PDB file of C-alpha atoms in Angstrom:
ATOM      1  CA  MET C   1     -20.360  20.566 -12.758  1.00  0.00           C
ATOM      2  CA  ALA C   2     -19.603  22.659 -15.848  1.00  0.00           C
ATOM      3  CA  GLY C   3     -16.043  23.089 -17.127  1.00  0.00           C
ATOM      4  CA  THR C   4     -15.447  26.692 -15.945  1.00  0.00           C
ATOM      5  CA  GLU C   5     -17.149  26.063 -12.626  1.00  0.00           C
ATOM      6  CA  LEU C   6     -14.973  22.964 -12.076  1.00  0.00           C
ATOM      7  CA  VAL C   7     -11.801  24.948 -12.799  1.00  0.00           C
ATOM      8  CA  GLU C   8     -12.837  27.682 -10.344  1.00  0.00           C
ATOM      9  CA  VAL C   9     -13.810  25.268  -7.554  1.00  0.00           C
ATOM     10  CA  VAL C  10     -10.617  23.214  -7.910  1.00  0.00           C
ATOM     11  CA  SER C  11      -8.499  26.399  -8.029  1.00  0.00           C
ATOM     12  CA  GLY C  12     -10.158  27.678  -4.852  1.00  0.00           C
ATOM     13  CA  VAL C  13      -9.698  24.428  -2.942  1.00  0.00           C
ATOM     14  CA  LEU C  14      -6.039  24.143  -3.985  1.00  0.00           C
ATOM     15  CA  ALA C  15      -5.408  27.806  -3.091  1.00  0.00           C
ATOM     16  CA  GLY C  16      -6.732  27.086   0.398  1.00  0.00           C
ATOM     17  CA  TYR C  17      -4.347  24.155   0.828  1.00  0.00           C
ATOM     18  CA  ARG C  18      -1.383  26.100  -0.541  1.00  0.00           C
ATOM     19  CA  GLY C  19      -2.215  29.154   1.586  1.00  0.00           C
ATOM     20  CA  ALA C  20      -2.248  26.983   4.710  1.00  0.00           C
ATOM     21  CA  LYS C  21       0.914  25.165   3.484  1.00  0.00           C
ATOM     22  CA  ARG C  22      -0.952  21.890   3.797  1.00  0.00           C
ATOM     23  CA  TYR C  23      -0.301  18.703   1.864  1.00  0.00           C
ATOM     24  CA  PHE C  24      -3.008  17.892  -0.706  1.00  0.00           C
ATOM     25  CA  PRO C  25      -3.659  14.145  -0.368  1.00  0.00           C
ATOM     26  CA  GLY C  26      -3.583  11.954  -3.462  1.00  0.00           C
ATOM     27  CA  PHE C  27      -1.047  14.041  -5.379  1.00  0.00           C
ATOM     28  CA  GLY C  28       2.754  14.008  -5.550  1.00  0.00           C
ATOM     29  CA  HIS C  29       5.257  11.209  -4.916  1.00  0.00           C
ATOM     30  CA  ARG C  30       8.530  11.056  -2.993  1.00  0.00           C
ATOM     31  CA  PHE C  31      10.447   9.082  -5.617  1.00  0.00           C
ATOM     32  CA  HIS C  32       8.618   9.342  -8.934  1.00  0.00           C
ATOM     33  CA  PRO C  33       7.952  12.534 -10.888  1.00  0.00           C
ATOM     34  CA  ARG C  34       4.860  10.633 -12.081  1.00  0.00           C
ATOM     35  CA  ASP C  35       3.546   7.655 -10.099  1.00  0.00           C
ATOM     36  CA  PRO C  36       3.694   4.658 -12.476  1.00  0.00           C
ATOM     37  CA  ARG C  37       0.611   3.108 -10.832  1.00  0.00           C
ATOM     38  CA  ARG C  38      -1.573   6.109 -11.724  1.00  0.00           C
ATOM     39  CA  ASP C  39      -1.927   5.627 -15.486  1.00  0.00           C
ATOM     40  CA  PRO C  40      -3.436   2.097 -15.539  1.00  0.00           C
ATOM     41  CA  LEU C  41      -6.028   3.073 -12.924  1.00  0.00           C
ATOM     42  CA  VAL C  42      -6.982   6.326 -14.661  1.00  0.00           C
ATOM     43  CA  ARG C  43      -7.140   4.494 -17.998  1.00  0.00           C
ATOM     44  CA  ALA C  44      -9.497   1.903 -16.470  1.00  0.00           C
ATOM     45  CA  VAL C  45     -11.822   4.660 -15.228  1.00  0.00           C
ATOM     46  CA  GLU C  46     -11.664   6.414 -18.624  1.00  0.00           C
ATOM     47  CA  ASN C  47     -12.713   3.143 -20.260  1.00  0.00           C
ATOM     48  CA  ALA C  48     -15.546   2.713 -17.755  1.00  0.00           C
ATOM     49  CA  VAL C  49     -16.741   6.261 -18.513  1.00  0.00           C
ATOM     50  CA  ARG C  50     -16.605   5.550 -22.255  1.00  0.00           C
ATOM     51  CA  ASP C  51     -18.588   2.330 -21.752  1.00  0.00           C
ATOM     52  CA  GLY C  52     -21.196   4.114 -19.631  1.00  0.00           C
ATOM     53  CA  VAL C  53     -20.379   2.129 -16.473  1.00  0.00           C
ATOM     54  CA  VAL C  54     -19.522   5.222 -14.387  1.00  0.00           C
ATOM     55  CA  GLU C  55     -20.267   8.914 -14.784  1.00  0.00           C
ATOM     56  CA  GLY C  56     -16.710  10.285 -14.691  1.00  0.00           C
ATOM     57  CA  ALA C  57     -17.312  13.313 -12.428  1.00  0.00           C
ATOM     58  CA  TYR C  58     -14.562  12.339  -9.975  1.00  0.00           C
ATOM     59  CA  LEU C  59     -12.189  11.547 -12.819  1.00  0.00           C
ATOM     60  CA  ARG C  60     -12.733  15.052 -14.231  1.00  0.00           C
ATOM     61  CA  ILE C  61     -11.979  16.570 -10.808  1.00  0.00           C
ATOM     62  CA  GLY C  62      -8.753  14.579 -10.412  1.00  0.00           C
ATOM     63  CA  LEU C  63      -7.557  15.423 -13.914  1.00  0.00           C
ATOM     64  CA  GLU C  64      -8.377  19.107 -13.345  1.00  0.00           C
ATOM     65  CA  ILE C  65      -6.264  19.117 -10.182  1.00  0.00           C
ATOM     66  CA  GLU C  66      -3.349  17.820 -12.263  1.00  0.00           C
ATOM     67  CA  ARG C  67      -3.914  20.540 -14.904  1.00  0.00           C
ATOM     68  CA  GLN C  68      -3.777  23.481 -12.488  1.00  0.00           C
ATOM     69  CA  PRO C  69      -1.138  26.223 -12.984  1.00  0.00           C
ATOM     70  CA  VAL C  70       1.153  24.563 -10.428  1.00  0.00           C
ATOM     71  CA  PRO C  71       0.682  20.969 -11.582  1.00  0.00           C
ATOM     72  CA  VAL C  72       1.240  18.133  -9.161  1.00  0.00           C
ATOM     73  CA  PRO C  73       0.867  14.642 -10.627  1.00  0.00           C
ATOM     74  CA  MET C  74      -1.680  12.283  -9.135  1.00  0.00           C
ATOM     75  CA  ASN C  75      -0.339   9.378  -7.105  1.00  0.00           C
ATOM     76  CA  VAL C  76      -1.849   5.931  -6.573  1.00  0.00           C
ATOM     77  CA  ASP C  77      -3.922   7.130  -3.612  1.00  0.00           C
ATOM     78  CA  GLY C  78      -5.507   9.846  -5.760  1.00  0.00           C
ATOM     79  CA  ALA C  79      -6.185   7.377  -8.562  1.00  0.00           C
ATOM     80  CA  THR C  80      -7.736   4.811  -6.229  1.00  0.00           C
ATOM     81  CA  ALA C  81      -9.848   7.550  -4.608  1.00  0.00           C
ATOM     82  CA  ILE C  82     -11.239   8.266  -8.074  1.00  0.00           C
ATOM     83  CA  VAL C  83     -11.961   4.569  -8.636  1.00  0.00           C
ATOM     84  CA  TYR C  84     -13.713   4.177  -5.272  1.00  0.00           C
ATOM     85  CA  SER C  85     -15.700   7.408  -5.704  1.00  0.00           C
ATOM     86  CA  GLU C  86     -16.793   6.498  -9.223  1.00  0.00           C
ATOM     87  CA  LEU C  87     -17.958   3.128  -7.899  1.00  0.00           C
ATOM     88  CA  GLY C  88     -20.124   4.889  -5.309  1.00  0.00           C
ATOM     89  CA  PHE C  89     -18.191   4.286  -2.102  1.00  0.00           C
ATOM     90  CA  ALA C  90     -18.714   6.931   0.577  1.00  0.00           C
ATOM     91  CA  PRO C  91     -15.645   9.158   1.124  1.00  0.00           C
ATOM     92  CA  GLU C  92     -15.549   8.075   4.788  1.00  0.00           C
ATOM     93  CA  LEU C  93     -14.693   4.544   3.638  1.00  0.00           C
ATOM     94  CA  GLY C  94     -11.650   5.800   1.756  1.00  0.00           C
ATOM     95  CA  ARG C  95      -9.074   5.271   4.500  1.00  0.00           C
ATOM     96  CA  GLY C  96     -10.211   1.677   5.077  1.00  0.00           C
ATOM     97  CA  LEU C  97     -10.164   0.923   1.362  1.00  0.00           C
ATOM     98  CA  PHE C  98      -6.671   2.437   1.060  1.00  0.00           C
ATOM     99  CA  VAL C  99      -5.491   0.278   3.959  1.00  0.00           C
ATOM    100  CA  LEU C 100      -6.919  -2.828   2.278  1.00  0.00           C
ATOM    101  CA  SER C 101      -5.168  -2.038  -0.991  1.00  0.00           C
ATOM    102  CA  ARG C 102      -1.898  -1.355   0.839  1.00  0.00           C
ATOM    103  CA  ALA C 103      -2.238  -4.653   2.679  1.00  0.00           C
ATOM    104  CA  VAL C 104      -2.535  -6.444  -0.661  1.00  0.00           C
ATOM    105  CA  GLY C 105       0.599  -4.575  -1.812  1.00  0.00           C
ATOM    106  CA  VAL C 106       2.517  -5.632   1.295  1.00  0.00           C
ATOM    107  CA  LEU C 107       1.450  -9.215   0.692  1.00  0.00           C
ATOM    108  CA  ALA C 108       2.649  -8.985  -2.936  1.00  0.00           C
ATOM    109  CA  HIS C 109       6.016  -7.580  -1.808  1.00  0.00           C
ATOM    110  CA  ALA C 110       6.401 -10.358   0.756  1.00  0.00           C
ATOM    111  CA  TRP C 111       5.651 -12.960  -1.911  1.00  0.00           C
ATOM    112  CA  GLU C 112       8.132 -11.320  -4.278  1.00  0.00           C
ATOM    113  CA  GLU C 113      10.781 -11.300  -1.537  1.00  0.00           C
ATOM    114  CA  HIS C 114      10.077 -14.953  -0.846  1.00  0.00           C
ATOM    115  CA  GLY C 115      10.474 -15.845  -4.524  1.00  0.00           C
ATOM    116  CA  GLU C 116      13.639 -13.812  -5.021  1.00  0.00           C
ATOM    117  CA  GLY C 117      15.217 -14.889  -1.748  1.00  0.00           C
ATOM    118  CA  ARG C 118      16.077 -11.322  -0.782  1.00  0.00           C
ATOM    119  CA  ARG C 119      14.494  -8.555   1.207  1.00  0.00           C
ATOM    120  CA  ILE C 120      13.046  -5.546  -0.576  1.00  0.00           C
ATOM    121  CA  LYS C 121      13.629  -2.574   1.687  1.00  0.00           C
ATOM    122  CA  GLY C 122      10.463  -0.636   1.008  1.00  0.00           C
ATOM    123  CA  PRO C 123       9.403   2.000   0.504  1.00  0.00           C
ATOM    124  CA  ILE C 124      12.859   2.932  -0.804  1.00  0.00           C
ATOM    125  CA  PRO C 125      13.687   1.324  -4.174  1.00  0.00           C
ATOM    126  CA  PRO C 126      16.769  -0.951  -3.988  1.00  0.00           C
ATOM    127  CA  PRO C 127      18.949   1.335  -6.179  1.00  0.00           C
ATOM    128  CA  LEU C 128      18.536   4.141  -3.634  1.00  0.00           C
ATOM    129  CA  LEU C 129      19.588   2.041  -0.648  1.00  0.00           C
ATOM    130  CA  PRO C 130      23.004   2.668   0.906  1.00  0.00           C
ATOM    131  CA  ALA C 131      25.700   0.115   0.130  1.00  0.00           C
ATOM    132  CA  TYR C 132      26.773  -2.304   2.874  1.00  0.00           C
ATOM    133  CA  ARG C 133      30.316  -1.527   4.020  1.00  0.00           C
ATOM    134  CA  GLY C 134      30.717  -3.963   6.892  1.00  0.00           C
ATOM    135  CA  PRO C 135      32.860  -7.102   7.139  1.00  0.00           C
ATOM    136  CA  LYS C 136      33.133  -9.292   4.077  1.00  0.00           C
ATOM    137  CA  PRO C 137      30.632 -12.183   3.876  1.00  0.00           C
ATOM    138  CA  ARG C 138      32.002 -15.476   5.124  1.00  0.00           C
ATOM    139  CA  ASP C 139      31.016 -19.061   4.569  1.00  0.00           C
ATOM    140  CA  LEU C 140      29.490 -20.678   7.617  1.00  0.00           C
ATOM    141  CA  PRO C 141      28.630 -24.338   7.925  1.00  0.00           C
ATOM    142  CA  HIS C 142      24.925 -25.089   7.761  1.00  0.00           C
ATOM    143  CA  ARG C 143      23.714 -26.521  11.031  1.00  0.00           C
ATOM    144  CA  PRO C 144      20.132 -27.745  10.972  1.00  0.00           C
ATOM    145  CA  ARG C 145      18.097 -26.873  14.005  1.00  0.00           C
ATOM    146  CA  PRO C 146      17.594 -29.874  16.305  1.00  0.00           C
ATOM    147  CA  GLU C 147      14.067 -31.257  16.077  1.00  0.00           C
ATOM    148  CA  ALA C 148      13.608 -31.000  19.843  1.00  0.00           C
ATOM    149  CA  SER C 149      14.126 -27.214  19.835  1.00  0.00           C
ATOM    150  CA  ARG C 150      11.316 -26.557  17.371  1.00  0.00           C
ATOM    151  CA  PRO C 151       8.199 -25.354  19.169  1.00  0.00           C
ATOM    152  CA  THR C 152       5.309 -27.683  18.503  1.00  0.00           C
ATOM    153  CA  PHE C 153       1.891 -28.230  19.899  1.00  0.00           C
ATOM    154  CA  ARG C 154       0.661 -31.777  20.064  1.00  0.00           C
ATOM    155  CA  PRO C 155      -2.827 -32.178  21.492  1.00  0.00           C
ATOM    156  CA  ARG C 156      -3.547 -35.311  23.451  1.00  0.00           C
ATOM    157  CA  ALA C 157      -5.391 -38.000  21.550  1.00  0.00           C
ATOM    158  CA  GLY C 158      -9.058 -37.174  21.072  1.00  0.00           C
ATOM    159  CA  ALA C 159      -8.707 -33.588  22.339  1.00  0.00           C
ATOM    160  CA  PRO C 160     -10.371 -30.854  20.280  1.00  0.00           C
ATOM    161  CA  ARG C 161      -8.118 -28.729  18.130  1.00  0.00           C
ATOM    162  CA  PRO C 162      -7.075 -25.619  20.087  1.00  0.00           C
ATOM    163  CA  THR C 163      -8.582 -22.265  19.209  1.00  0.00           C
ATOM    164  CA  HIS C 164      -7.565 -18.813  20.322  1.00  0.00           C
ATOM    165  CA  ARG C 165      -9.558 -19.438  23.542  1.00  0.00           C
ATOM    166  CA  THR C 166      -8.256 -22.936  24.331  1.00  0.00           C
ATOM    167  CA  ARG C 167      -4.595 -22.575  23.355  1.00  0.00           C
ATOM    168  CA  PRO C 168      -2.238 -23.517  26.238  1.00  0.00           C
ATOM    169  CA  ARG C 169      -0.867 -20.512  28.134  1.00  0.00           C
ATOM    170  CA  SER C 170       2.707 -21.621  27.448  1.00  0.00           C
ATOM    171  CA  HIS C 171       2.247 -20.316  23.884  1.00  0.00           C
ATOM    172  CA  VAL C 172       1.303 -16.795  24.971  1.00  0.00           C
ATOM    173  CA  THR C 173       3.835 -14.116  25.829  1.00  0.00           C
ATOM    174  CA  ARG C 174       3.219 -11.116  28.067  1.00  0.00           C
ATOM    175  CA  ALA C 175       2.211  -9.049  25.023  1.00  0.00           C
ATOM    176  CA  GLY C 176      -0.244 -11.716  23.956  1.00  0.00           C
ATOM    177  CA  ALA C 177       1.700 -12.649  20.809  1.00  0.00           C
ATOM    178  CA  ARG C 178       3.025 -16.057  19.974  1.00  0.00           C
TER     179      ARG C 178
END
């Protein structure tokens, strides 16, 4: 798509979204004026275009959307959509790929919380969280849980290891969770 044609097509699509007062996915962020995750992804695609690995058509579209008269910065979803599109994934796979990347992010946050010993209240950054104003913390004696109260499963000698089909019913709640 030529430069002027690209500008006209992008302008028309954005005008349609604005006229309908609809959100344009992949652009804007609740907390950041510019999503900090965008730049490394866009830079990686720019490098791939320079090296001849990808064509760069979707990158040009995304950057043109950002350059429009009412600019809205690209967020991580827009940047990853460019990556997936440049790699040849069908647009219909986008939602699944976004979910996979978010799952990896959730896993990373959980690992970070585990390492820091504190909970990160996402998606709100810790400095924006309200301050706790309840009772003052108090020291409580540590009481280890008695060994007998820990749920365990001990198969009888020689029995096959349980699977989701052979697990004893005592480990299943009404909702099916353990």
